[in-house]
Short mmCIF file of C-alpha atoms (C1' of nucleotides) in Angstrom, two decimals:
data_model
loop_
_atom_site.label_atom_id
_atom_site.label_comp_id
_atom_site.label_asym_id
_atom_site.label_seq_id
_atom_site.Cartn_x
_atom_site.Cartn_y
_atom_site.Cartn_z
CA UNK A 374 -7.44 -14.29 -9.09
CA UNK A 375 -7.48 -12.40 -12.37
CA UNK A 376 -7.43 -14.75 -15.17
CA UNK A 377 -8.85 -18.28 -15.27
CA UNK A 378 -11.34 -19.28 -17.24
CA UNK A 379 -12.88 -21.58 -14.14
CA UNK A 380 -11.61 -23.63 -12.03
CA UNK A 381 -9.74 -23.10 -8.74
CA UNK A 382 -10.43 -26.54 -7.18
CA UNK A 383 -7.86 -29.02 -8.45
CA UNK A 384 -5.49 -29.33 -5.71
CA UNK A 385 -4.19 -31.71 -2.79
CA UNK A 386 -6.89 -33.87 -0.98
CA UNK A 387 -9.47 -31.20 0.08
CA UNK A 388 -7.49 -29.45 2.56
CA UNK A 389 -8.48 -30.92 5.62
CA UNK A 390 -7.55 -34.48 4.85
CA UNK A 391 -4.14 -33.25 6.27
CA UNK A 392 -2.31 -36.56 5.79
CA UNK A 393 -0.37 -35.82 2.74
CA UNK A 394 0.26 -39.60 2.11
CA UNK A 395 3.08 -40.40 -0.18
CA UNK A 396 6.76 -39.94 -0.01
CA UNK A 397 6.54 -36.54 -1.22
CA UNK A 398 7.57 -34.51 1.74
CA UNK A 399 4.99 -32.39 3.32
CA UNK A 400 8.07 -29.52 3.42
CA UNK A 401 7.23 -28.04 0.07
CA UNK A 402 3.67 -26.78 1.69
CA UNK A 403 5.57 -25.15 4.81
CA UNK A 404 8.18 -24.05 2.92
CA UNK A 405 5.64 -22.46 0.52
CA UNK A 406 3.71 -20.88 3.68
CA UNK A 407 6.84 -19.49 5.33
CA UNK A 408 8.31 -17.83 2.69
CA UNK A 409 4.88 -16.46 1.70
CA UNK A 410 4.44 -15.19 5.33
CA UNK A 411 8.21 -13.50 5.42
CA UNK A 412 7.25 -11.91 2.06
CA UNK A 413 4.22 -10.63 2.72
CA UNK A 414 4.90 -9.02 6.07
CA UNK A 415 7.86 -7.50 4.29
CA UNK A 416 5.95 -6.41 1.13
CA UNK A 417 2.13 -6.70 1.43
CA UNK A 418 0.16 -8.54 -0.49
CA UNK A 419 -0.08 -7.17 -3.35
CA UNK A 420 3.82 -6.73 -3.85
CA UNK A 421 4.30 -10.26 -3.46
CA UNK A 422 4.31 -12.36 -6.66
CA UNK A 423 3.88 -15.91 -6.86
CA UNK A 424 6.74 -16.48 -8.72
CA UNK A 425 8.76 -14.75 -5.50
CA UNK A 426 7.32 -16.79 -2.95
CA UNK A 427 7.98 -19.91 -5.23
CA UNK A 428 11.26 -18.85 -5.42
CA UNK A 429 12.18 -18.02 -2.20
CA UNK A 430 10.73 -21.39 -0.94
CA UNK A 431 12.63 -23.25 -3.63
CA UNK A 432 9.41 -24.54 -5.21
CA UNK A 433 7.47 -25.13 -8.42
CA UNK A 434 5.20 -21.71 -9.56
CA UNK A 435 2.29 -24.34 -9.54
CA UNK A 436 2.93 -24.79 -5.91
CA UNK A 437 0.74 -22.08 -4.56
CA UNK A 438 -2.33 -22.91 -6.79
CA UNK A 439 -1.69 -26.92 -5.89
CA UNK A 440 -1.46 -26.49 -1.94
CA UNK A 441 -3.88 -23.09 -1.55
CA UNK A 442 -6.15 -23.06 -4.16
CA UNK A 443 -4.90 -19.43 -5.32
CA UNK A 444 -2.86 -16.49 -4.03
CA UNK A 445 -5.56 -14.94 -1.74
CA UNK A 446 -6.38 -18.21 0.00
CA UNK A 447 -2.64 -18.18 0.56
CA UNK A 448 -2.62 -15.36 2.21
CA UNK A 449 -5.83 -15.83 4.13
CA UNK A 450 -3.85 -18.87 5.77
CA UNK A 451 -0.78 -16.48 6.29
CA UNK A 452 -3.21 -14.18 8.14
CA UNK A 453 -5.34 -16.65 9.64
CA UNK A 454 -1.91 -18.34 11.56
CA UNK A 455 -0.34 -14.75 12.71
CA UNK A 456 -3.40 -14.03 14.27
CA UNK A 457 -3.51 -17.22 16.00
CA UNK A 458 -0.16 -16.63 17.54
CA UNK A 459 -1.20 -13.38 18.46
CA UNK A 460 -4.44 -14.53 20.41
CA UNK A 461 -2.82 -16.89 22.74
CA UNK A 462 -0.16 -14.08 23.23
CA UNK A 463 -2.38 -11.89 24.31
CA UNK A 464 -5.05 -13.56 26.31
CA UNK A 465 -1.98 -14.62 28.35
CA UNK A 466 -0.40 -11.39 28.77
CA UNK A 467 -3.77 -9.84 29.61
CA UNK A 468 -4.34 -12.74 32.26
CA UNK A 469 -1.09 -12.45 33.94
CA UNK A 470 -1.81 -8.92 35.18
CA UNK A 471 -5.35 -9.80 36.62
CA UNK A 472 -4.13 -9.17 40.19
CA UNK A 473 -2.35 -6.26 39.21
CA UNK A 474 -3.71 -2.05 39.51
CA UNK A 475 -5.10 0.02 36.48
CA UNK A 476 -1.07 1.81 36.38
CA UNK A 477 0.80 -0.87 36.48
CA UNK A 478 -1.97 -2.44 33.46
CA UNK A 479 -1.36 0.68 31.44
CA UNK A 480 2.39 -0.02 32.17
CA UNK A 481 2.21 -3.32 30.68
CA UNK A 482 0.09 -2.29 27.82
CA UNK A 483 2.39 0.54 26.68
CA UNK A 484 5.51 -1.28 26.60
CA UNK A 485 3.82 -4.59 24.79
CA UNK A 486 3.35 -1.99 21.71
CA UNK A 487 6.49 0.13 21.80
CA UNK A 488 9.07 -1.84 23.21
CA UNK A 489 9.65 -5.26 22.02
CA UNK A 490 12.50 -7.56 22.18
CA UNK A 491 13.57 -8.53 18.72
CA UNK A 492 15.22 -11.23 20.00
CA UNK A 493 12.12 -12.98 21.22
CA UNK A 494 10.70 -15.07 18.98
CA UNK A 495 7.27 -14.68 20.12
CA UNK A 496 7.83 -10.69 19.40
CA UNK A 497 9.21 -11.66 15.89
CA UNK A 498 6.25 -13.55 15.09
CA UNK A 499 3.98 -10.83 16.78
CA UNK A 500 5.53 -8.60 14.29
CA UNK A 501 4.40 -10.44 11.38
CA UNK A 502 0.75 -9.74 11.81
CA UNK A 503 1.91 -5.90 12.52
CA UNK A 504 3.59 -5.57 9.44
CA UNK A 505 0.79 -7.15 7.76
CA UNK A 506 -1.72 -4.53 9.57
CA UNK A 507 0.58 -1.83 8.58
CA UNK A 508 0.19 -3.03 4.87
CA UNK A 509 -3.36 -3.45 4.78
CA UNK A 510 -3.54 0.23 6.37
CA UNK A 511 -3.26 1.59 3.21
CA UNK A 512 -5.19 -0.59 1.04
CA UNK A 513 -8.43 -1.75 2.94
CA UNK A 514 -9.20 -5.25 1.96
CA UNK A 515 -11.77 -7.29 3.58
CA UNK A 516 -8.85 -9.80 5.13
CA UNK A 517 -7.62 -5.99 6.47
CA UNK A 518 -10.62 -5.42 8.26
CA UNK A 519 -10.95 -8.71 9.71
CA UNK A 520 -7.60 -8.17 11.21
CA UNK A 521 -8.86 -5.25 12.64
CA UNK A 522 -12.00 -6.80 13.91
CA UNK A 523 -9.65 -10.11 15.36
CA UNK A 524 -6.54 -8.09 16.79
CA UNK A 525 -7.22 -4.57 17.21
CA UNK A 526 -10.79 -4.26 18.59
CA UNK A 527 -10.20 -6.86 21.76
CA UNK A 528 -7.11 -5.01 22.47
CA UNK A 529 -9.09 -1.49 22.22
CA UNK A 530 -11.58 -3.12 24.45
CA UNK A 531 -9.51 -4.23 26.80
CA UNK A 532 -8.01 -0.97 27.08
CA UNK A 533 -11.09 0.74 27.53
CA UNK A 534 -11.42 -1.37 30.74
CA UNK A 535 -8.35 0.51 32.35
CA UNK A 536 -9.25 3.77 31.62
CA UNK A 537 -12.48 3.62 32.84
CA UNK A 538 -10.99 2.49 36.47
CA UNK A 539 -8.64 5.18 35.60
CA UNK A 540 -11.44 7.69 35.45
CA UNK A 541 -12.95 6.11 38.66
CA UNK A 542 -15.91 5.29 36.66
CA UNK A 543 -17.41 8.58 36.66
CA UNK A 544 -17.06 9.60 33.18
CA UNK A 545 -19.24 8.91 30.06
CA UNK A 546 -18.47 6.77 27.43
CA UNK A 547 -17.35 9.13 24.91
CA UNK A 548 -14.71 10.67 27.31
CA UNK A 549 -13.63 7.17 27.74
CA UNK A 550 -13.58 6.22 23.96
CA UNK A 551 -11.34 9.31 23.63
CA UNK A 552 -8.93 8.47 25.75
CA UNK A 553 -8.51 5.38 24.28
CA UNK A 554 -8.09 6.84 21.16
CA UNK A 555 -5.52 9.10 22.87
CA UNK A 556 -3.42 6.49 24.20
CA UNK A 557 -4.15 3.64 21.57
CA UNK A 558 -2.81 6.52 18.71
CA UNK A 559 0.56 6.92 21.04
CA UNK A 560 1.49 3.23 20.58
CA UNK A 561 0.42 2.66 17.16
CA UNK A 562 1.85 5.56 15.18
CA UNK A 563 5.33 4.66 15.66
CA UNK A 564 4.30 1.05 14.00
CA UNK A 565 1.54 2.50 11.62
CA UNK A 566 3.76 5.57 10.23
CA UNK A 567 7.82 4.58 10.54
CA UNK A 568 8.12 6.30 7.95
CA UNK A 569 7.02 9.64 9.97
CA UNK A 570 9.34 8.68 12.45
CA UNK A 571 12.24 6.81 11.79
CA UNK A 572 14.41 9.83 11.92
CA UNK A 573 12.99 11.80 15.18
CA UNK A 574 11.46 8.61 16.90
CA UNK A 575 13.86 6.70 19.46
CA UNK A 576 15.92 3.45 18.00
CA UNK A 577 17.86 2.13 20.39
CA UNK A 578 16.53 -0.37 23.09
CA UNK A 579 16.77 2.08 26.11
CA UNK A 580 15.19 4.97 23.98
CA UNK A 581 12.07 2.83 23.71
CA UNK A 582 11.83 2.37 27.35
CA UNK A 583 12.13 5.71 27.80
CA UNK A 584 9.05 6.64 25.16
CA UNK A 585 7.20 4.11 26.85
CA UNK A 586 7.58 5.50 30.64
CA UNK A 587 6.67 9.21 29.01
CA UNK A 588 4.13 7.60 26.88
CA UNK A 589 2.22 6.36 30.11
CA UNK A 590 3.16 9.36 32.18
CA UNK A 591 2.12 11.75 29.44
CA UNK A 592 -1.53 9.70 28.94
CA UNK A 593 -2.09 9.18 32.81
CA UNK A 594 -2.06 13.27 33.25
CA UNK A 595 -4.49 12.86 30.19
CA UNK A 596 -6.51 10.66 31.61
CA UNK A 597 -6.79 12.27 34.92
CA UNK A 598 -7.28 15.80 33.56
CA UNK A 599 -10.40 14.36 32.16
CA UNK A 600 -12.04 12.63 35.27
CA UNK A 601 -15.12 14.44 36.25
CA UNK B 1445 8.41 1.59 -16.05
CA UNK B 1446 8.95 -1.63 -16.61
CA UNK B 1447 8.88 -2.42 -20.46
CA UNK B 1448 10.67 -0.18 -22.55
CA UNK B 1449 13.89 -1.02 -24.47
CA UNK B 1450 15.52 2.55 -24.21
CA UNK B 1451 14.03 5.62 -25.06
CA UNK B 1452 11.66 7.71 -22.31
CA UNK B 1453 12.34 11.18 -23.64
CA UNK B 1454 10.19 11.93 -26.72
CA UNK B 1455 7.51 14.30 -25.46
CA UNK B 1456 6.50 17.58 -25.79
CA UNK B 1457 8.48 20.56 -26.24
CA UNK B 1458 10.91 19.58 -23.35
CA UNK B 1459 8.30 20.92 -20.55
CA UNK B 1460 9.36 23.95 -19.50
CA UNK B 1461 8.99 25.79 -22.93
CA UNK B 1462 5.40 26.27 -21.78
CA UNK B 1463 3.72 27.48 -24.86
CA UNK B 1464 1.81 24.84 -26.52
CA UNK B 1465 1.58 26.64 -29.51
CA UNK B 1466 -0.70 25.45 -31.89
CA UNK B 1467 -4.51 25.14 -31.77
CA UNK B 1468 -4.86 22.12 -29.86
CA UNK B 1469 -6.12 23.21 -26.67
CA UNK B 1470 -4.03 22.89 -23.52
CA UNK B 1471 -6.65 21.27 -21.89
CA UNK B 1472 -5.41 17.50 -22.31
CA UNK B 1473 -2.38 17.98 -20.48
CA UNK B 1474 -4.54 19.45 -17.20
CA UNK B 1475 -7.28 16.82 -17.59
CA UNK B 1476 -4.82 14.42 -17.27
CA UNK B 1477 -3.22 15.77 -13.92
CA UNK B 1478 -6.54 16.24 -12.48
CA UNK B 1479 -7.77 13.09 -13.22
CA UNK B 1480 -4.47 11.69 -11.94
CA UNK B 1481 -4.43 13.92 -8.82
CA UNK B 1482 -8.05 12.22 -7.96
CA UNK B 1483 -7.34 8.80 -8.46
CA UNK B 1484 -3.88 8.59 -7.04
CA UNK B 1485 -5.16 10.24 -4.05
CA UNK B 1486 -7.93 7.86 -3.72
CA UNK B 1487 -6.13 4.77 -4.38
CA UNK B 1488 -2.40 5.32 -4.34
CA UNK B 1489 0.32 5.12 -7.09
CA UNK B 1490 0.46 1.40 -7.58
CA UNK B 1491 -3.43 0.59 -7.83
CA UNK B 1492 -4.21 3.39 -10.41
CA UNK B 1493 -3.41 2.16 -14.01
CA UNK B 1494 -2.48 4.73 -16.96
CA UNK B 1495 -5.74 3.94 -18.70
CA UNK B 1496 -7.60 4.42 -15.34
CA UNK B 1497 -6.40 7.95 -15.74
CA UNK B 1498 -6.89 8.76 -19.44
CA UNK B 1499 -10.15 6.87 -19.44
CA UNK B 1500 -11.31 9.56 -16.28
CA UNK B 1501 -9.31 12.36 -18.25
CA UNK B 1502 -11.39 11.24 -21.71
CA UNK B 1503 -7.61 11.27 -23.55
CA UNK B 1504 -5.92 8.60 -25.28
CA UNK B 1505 -3.61 6.37 -23.59
CA UNK B 1506 -0.76 7.62 -25.17
CA UNK B 1507 -1.05 11.06 -23.60
CA UNK B 1508 0.36 10.28 -19.94
CA UNK B 1509 3.70 8.99 -21.98
CA UNK B 1510 3.66 12.28 -24.48
CA UNK B 1511 2.95 15.01 -22.01
CA UNK B 1512 4.73 13.59 -18.78
CA UNK B 1513 7.12 11.28 -19.81
CA UNK B 1514 5.95 8.07 -17.91
CA UNK B 1515 3.61 7.36 -15.27
CA UNK B 1516 6.03 7.99 -12.39
CA UNK B 1517 6.90 11.73 -13.61
CA UNK B 1518 3.46 12.18 -13.65
CA UNK B 1519 3.06 11.17 -10.32
CA UNK B 1520 5.70 13.68 -9.01
CA UNK B 1521 4.58 16.36 -10.73
CA UNK B 1522 0.74 16.00 -8.75
CA UNK B 1523 2.71 15.12 -5.44
CA UNK B 1524 4.68 18.55 -6.07
CA UNK B 1525 1.74 20.23 -6.62
CA UNK B 1526 -0.19 19.29 -3.62
CA UNK B 1527 2.97 19.82 -1.64
CA UNK B 1528 3.06 23.65 -2.99
CA UNK B 1529 -0.55 24.18 -2.25
CA UNK B 1530 -0.15 22.72 1.39
CA UNK B 1531 2.68 24.73 1.87
CA UNK B 1532 1.24 28.46 1.29
CA UNK B 1533 -1.41 26.99 3.28
CA UNK B 1534 0.41 26.11 6.36
CA UNK B 1535 2.83 28.97 6.43
CA UNK B 1536 -0.38 31.62 6.41
CA UNK B 1537 -2.06 29.40 9.22
CA UNK B 1538 1.52 29.34 11.22
CA UNK B 1539 1.87 33.36 10.77
CA UNK B 1540 -1.81 34.07 11.52
CA UNK B 1541 -1.38 32.83 15.09
CA UNK B 1542 1.83 34.62 15.72
CA UNK B 1543 0.70 36.95 18.51
CA UNK B 1544 -1.60 34.00 20.00
CA UNK B 1545 -0.80 32.06 22.83
CA UNK B 1546 1.06 28.92 22.99
CA UNK B 1547 -2.38 27.00 24.17
CA UNK B 1548 -4.03 29.03 21.64
CA UNK B 1549 -1.68 28.03 18.78
CA UNK B 1550 -2.01 24.32 19.89
CA UNK B 1551 -5.82 23.97 19.89
CA UNK B 1552 -5.60 25.72 16.50
CA UNK B 1553 -3.02 22.89 15.29
CA UNK B 1554 -5.07 20.02 16.73
CA UNK B 1555 -8.33 21.49 14.93
CA UNK B 1556 -6.47 22.02 11.98
CA UNK B 1557 -5.54 18.23 11.96
CA UNK B 1558 -9.11 16.67 12.87
CA UNK B 1559 -11.69 19.24 12.15
CA UNK B 1560 -11.41 20.28 8.77
CA UNK B 1561 -14.58 21.35 6.65
CA UNK B 1562 -14.75 19.42 3.71
CA UNK B 1563 -16.86 22.34 1.82
CA UNK B 1564 -13.66 24.30 1.79
CA UNK B 1565 -11.67 24.18 -1.30
CA UNK B 1566 -8.11 24.75 0.42
CA UNK B 1567 -9.32 21.64 2.92
CA UNK B 1568 -9.76 19.37 0.29
CA UNK B 1569 -6.99 20.11 -1.73
CA UNK B 1570 -5.22 19.51 1.54
CA UNK B 1571 -6.67 16.37 2.07
CA UNK B 1572 -4.94 15.47 -1.30
CA UNK B 1573 -1.85 15.49 0.21
CA UNK B 1574 -3.27 13.69 3.12
CA UNK B 1575 -4.17 10.97 1.26
CA UNK B 1576 -1.32 10.72 -0.92
CA UNK B 1577 0.60 10.57 2.32
CA UNK B 1578 -1.47 8.14 4.06
CA UNK B 1579 -0.70 5.48 0.76
CA UNK B 1580 2.71 6.27 0.99
CA UNK B 1581 2.92 5.10 4.41
CA UNK B 1582 2.62 1.39 3.61
CA UNK B 1583 4.83 1.90 0.22
CA UNK B 1584 7.74 3.74 1.03
CA UNK B 1585 9.24 4.93 -2.37
CA UNK B 1586 11.53 8.02 -2.89
CA UNK B 1587 8.46 10.12 -2.99
CA UNK B 1588 6.95 8.97 0.21
CA UNK B 1589 9.90 10.32 1.87
CA UNK B 1590 10.11 13.46 0.00
CA UNK B 1591 6.72 14.08 1.37
CA UNK B 1592 7.48 13.32 4.91
CA UNK B 1593 10.33 15.96 4.32
CA UNK B 1594 8.67 18.70 2.79
CA UNK B 1595 5.27 18.59 4.78
CA UNK B 1596 5.51 16.86 7.89
CA UNK B 1597 9.32 17.57 9.12
CA UNK B 1598 8.22 21.56 9.29
CA UNK B 1599 5.06 20.79 11.30
CA UNK B 1600 7.10 18.80 13.50
CA UNK B 1601 9.29 21.75 14.02
CA UNK B 1602 6.54 24.39 14.60
CA UNK B 1603 4.79 21.82 17.10
CA UNK B 1604 8.30 21.37 19.04
CA UNK B 1605 8.12 25.35 19.32
CA UNK B 1606 5.02 25.30 20.99
CA UNK B 1607 5.69 22.37 22.99
CA UNK B 1608 8.92 24.26 24.37
CA UNK B 1609 6.70 27.39 25.41
CA UNK B 1610 4.11 24.94 27.27
CA UNK B 1611 7.14 23.32 28.85
CA UNK B 1612 8.46 26.68 29.89
CA UNK B 1613 11.88 26.00 27.94
CA UNK B 1614 12.58 24.09 31.33
CA UNK B 1615 12.71 20.38 29.41
CA UNK B 1616 15.08 18.49 27.70
CA UNK B 1617 15.40 18.22 23.68
CA UNK B 1618 14.04 14.23 24.32
CA UNK B 1619 10.96 15.68 26.55
CA UNK B 1620 9.72 17.92 24.05
CA UNK B 1621 10.27 15.38 21.31
CA UNK B 1622 8.47 12.96 23.21
CA UNK B 1623 5.70 15.37 23.85
CA UNK B 1624 5.64 16.45 20.09
CA UNK B 1625 5.53 12.52 19.22
CA UNK B 1626 2.83 11.76 21.55
CA UNK B 1627 0.46 14.87 20.26
CA UNK B 1628 1.20 14.32 16.88
CA UNK B 1629 0.20 10.40 17.09
CA UNK B 1630 -3.01 12.08 18.03
CA UNK B 1631 -3.52 14.07 15.19
CA UNK B 1632 -2.62 11.48 12.76
CA UNK B 1633 -3.59 8.25 13.69
CA UNK B 1634 -7.19 8.92 12.70
CA UNK B 1635 -6.13 10.02 9.43
CA UNK B 1636 -3.34 7.48 8.73
CA UNK B 1637 -5.22 4.35 10.31
CA UNK B 1638 -8.87 5.47 9.17
CA UNK B 1639 -9.48 1.53 9.18
CA UNK B 1640 -8.34 1.29 12.53
CA UNK B 1641 -10.92 3.70 13.97
CA UNK B 1642 -13.69 3.87 11.52
CA UNK B 1643 -15.81 2.06 13.66
CA UNK B 1644 -14.99 3.69 16.99
CA UNK B 1645 -14.04 7.01 15.95
CA UNK B 1646 -16.37 9.99 15.36
CA UNK B 1647 -17.40 11.13 12.22
CA UNK B 1648 -19.87 14.14 12.35
CA UNK B 1649 -17.89 17.17 12.77
CA UNK B 1650 -19.67 18.11 15.90
CA UNK B 1651 -18.00 14.94 17.38
CA UNK B 1652 -14.61 15.72 15.72
CA UNK B 1653 -15.00 19.06 17.56
CA UNK B 1654 -15.75 17.47 20.72
CA UNK B 1655 -12.37 15.22 20.00
CA UNK B 1656 -10.49 18.01 19.19
CA UNK B 1657 -11.07 19.83 22.43
CA UNK B 1658 -10.24 16.35 24.11
CA UNK B 1659 -6.78 15.82 22.40
CA UNK B 1660 -6.03 19.46 23.41
CA UNK B 1661 -7.01 19.03 27.23
CA UNK B 1662 -5.83 15.64 27.17
CA UNK B 1663 -2.28 16.60 25.82
CA UNK B 1664 -1.80 20.05 27.79
CA UNK B 1665 -2.15 17.67 30.95
CA UNK B 1666 0.44 15.47 29.44
CA UNK B 1667 2.81 18.22 28.71
CA UNK B 1668 2.39 19.96 32.07
CA UNK B 1669 3.24 16.36 33.67
CA UNK B 1670 6.43 16.54 31.93
CA UNK B 1671 7.41 19.67 33.13
CA UNK B 1672 10.39 19.36 35.32
"C1'" DG C 191 0.96 26.04 -52.26
"C1'" DC C 192 4.26 22.81 -49.12
"C1'" DC C 193 6.50 22.05 -45.21
"C1'" DT C 194 7.43 21.94 -40.06
"C1'" DG C 195 6.65 21.01 -35.10
"C1'" DT C 196 2.39 19.80 -31.95
"C1'" DA C 197 -1.07 17.08 -30.70
"C1'" DT C 198 -4.20 13.09 -30.80
"C1'" DA C 199 -5.87 8.41 -31.64
"C1'" DA C 200 -5.48 3.40 -33.11
"C1'" DA C 201 -3.04 -0.30 -32.41
"C1'" DA C 202 0.90 -2.99 -31.20
"C1'" DC C 203 4.75 -4.45 -27.78
"C1'" DA C 204 7.30 -6.31 -24.14
"C1'" DA C 205 7.09 -7.66 -19.86
"C1'" DC C 206 4.79 -9.14 -16.23
"C1'" DT C 207 0.79 -11.44 -13.42
"C1'" DG C 208 -2.21 -15.43 -11.29
"C1'" DT C 209 -3.76 -19.64 -13.16
"C1'" DT C 210 -3.81 -23.73 -15.78
"C1'" DT C 211 -1.83 -28.10 -18.42
"C1'" DG C 212 -0.26 -32.35 -19.26
"C1'" DA C 213 3.74 -35.33 -18.59
"C1'" DA C 214 7.21 -37.17 -15.56
"C1'" DC C 215 8.04 -38.69 -10.79
"C1'" DC C 216 8.03 -41.67 -7.10
"C1'" DG C 217 6.61 -43.90 -2.61
"C1'" DT C 218 2.45 -47.78 -1.73
"C1'" DC C 219 -0.57 -51.19 -2.33
"C1'" DA C 220 -2.89 -55.34 -5.12
"C1'" DT D 1317 5.12 -56.25 -11.46
"C1'" DG D 1318 1.87 -52.66 -12.47
"C1'" DA D 1319 -1.98 -49.79 -11.59
"C1'" DC D 1320 -2.70 -45.93 -8.49
"C1'" DG D 1321 -2.67 -41.57 -6.39
"C1'" DG D 1322 -0.78 -37.39 -4.48
"C1'" DT D 1323 3.30 -34.62 -5.89
"C1'" DT D 1324 6.30 -31.80 -8.62
"C1'" DC D 1325 7.82 -29.81 -13.02
"C1'" DA D 1326 8.47 -27.14 -17.60
"C1'" DA D 1327 5.72 -24.85 -20.40
"C1'" DA D 1328 2.08 -22.87 -22.06
"C1'" DC D 1329 -2.29 -18.87 -21.49
"C1'" DA D 1330 -4.71 -15.61 -20.93
"C1'" DG D 1331 -5.28 -10.76 -19.00
"C1'" DT D 1332 -2.51 -6.18 -17.42
"C1'" DT D 1333 0.51 -3.07 -17.47
"C1'" DG D 1334 3.40 0.70 -18.98
"C1'" DT D 1335 4.83 2.03 -22.98
"C1'" DT D 1336 5.84 2.90 -28.03
"C1'" DT D 1337 4.94 3.01 -32.76
"C1'" DT D 1338 2.38 4.67 -36.79
"C1'" DA D 1339 -0.66 7.56 -39.19
"C1'" DT D 1340 -3.60 11.57 -39.03
"C1'" DA D 1341 -5.11 16.07 -38.26
"C1'" DC D 1342 -4.18 20.87 -37.81
"C1'" DA D 1343 -1.59 25.07 -36.82
"C1'" DG D 1344 1.50 28.66 -38.47
"C1'" DG D 1345 5.92 29.97 -41.58
"C1'" DC D 1346 8.15 29.91 -45.90
#
DNA sequence: GCCTGTATAAAACAACTGTTTGAACCGTCA
DNA sequence: TGACGGTTCAAACAGTTGTTTTATACAGGC
């Protein structure tokens, strides 16, 4: 990304051919992608070196550039995959509760953010995006705002529909937005700022359940207080 | 921090003598400190180079190491100064409202976080710490947890005393902590995650005032809902 | 006057970074 | 078998970073 006289486009068969013919196993590319996913989620884009990734993947230093062009395109692919995972996941959750009341949907929404079972594979993959997002918070890059656009905004829109119902459709757009922010803040902060709360915030599953119930009760009362 | 065979301790007269005798003006050290404060607040520790700082301060590359030992100790001094500024500032705010009701204190607390007058010098210096803190969120370092310890924890304790009164002293410690988290989350998120809200969140002074009023109303109702 | 200690400047250093190179490897197919 | 094409590898490259060195300027004490 820094050096380079000009080139950047040698690599594999144009990425899209996807055939990966010769006996060389497909494994390397996948191993690199996996290691990169784990490391980027752990430390963020800048604090991971190409050498770290390749070592973790038992691959040569050149493999990142060979298979992905450069470090940034590798990162984009990691982010894209994480977004894809979460997308299906979230659509499903939103559709599953179509028949539920607004209160029940709120319960579901809050719990989905605050209490995740770390043993579930889906949650573990979801946490990759969450970690990537957290790192992006302090270093705004084009990719960071892409995550916001793709993952956060749809959630905010969904939450707004819930809040509108809770407000009985009688409140202004501004009030809806304010309530959405209040609720989302409670869902996001323990995630966005673990440093700030790892001493005060709950850790065990049961405590997270309690916190989720609290956030729902607190927020329902808050929203009702703003109902005209 | 990376290179260096061993040494790291030449520098000025042991830092503490503070006499800075000869005609060479004291200015350089101060200029470097000022530039570093601005740049660290803007971009965080890792994304600022010693050369950036020295160029901004119109000083030689060596001046950071000469006057502060190394980049990290310069950073610590910046953080320490910002903490000191905010400390007096916060103590004063807390004492000023001793006679106020819990509701009034809450109003004051929320407004202090959400609506700051950028024209006030105190607020501008306070925002340095806020920015440093924001950058620390995603890269936990010893210094980051030091900021939490020195700046955030006292606020949480203060907020807890307010909430206890609002709960009429009848709620459990857990409930108090939950409410504190709900309120602090609303105060902190627009700060911690501007990326997430710069499209949805208010920007003008008047909008921030409105948001602050909302957060107070929302939170008061939330707390009351949790009063036994 | 000279010597001493502080401050600044320019250049060099060593480690680290992303990237590129050129040779070697190894299946496939003619 | 031998050329071919995708893949891997060790080494090198060029730029950046924090830090150190060496030299110089300049004040005050003797």
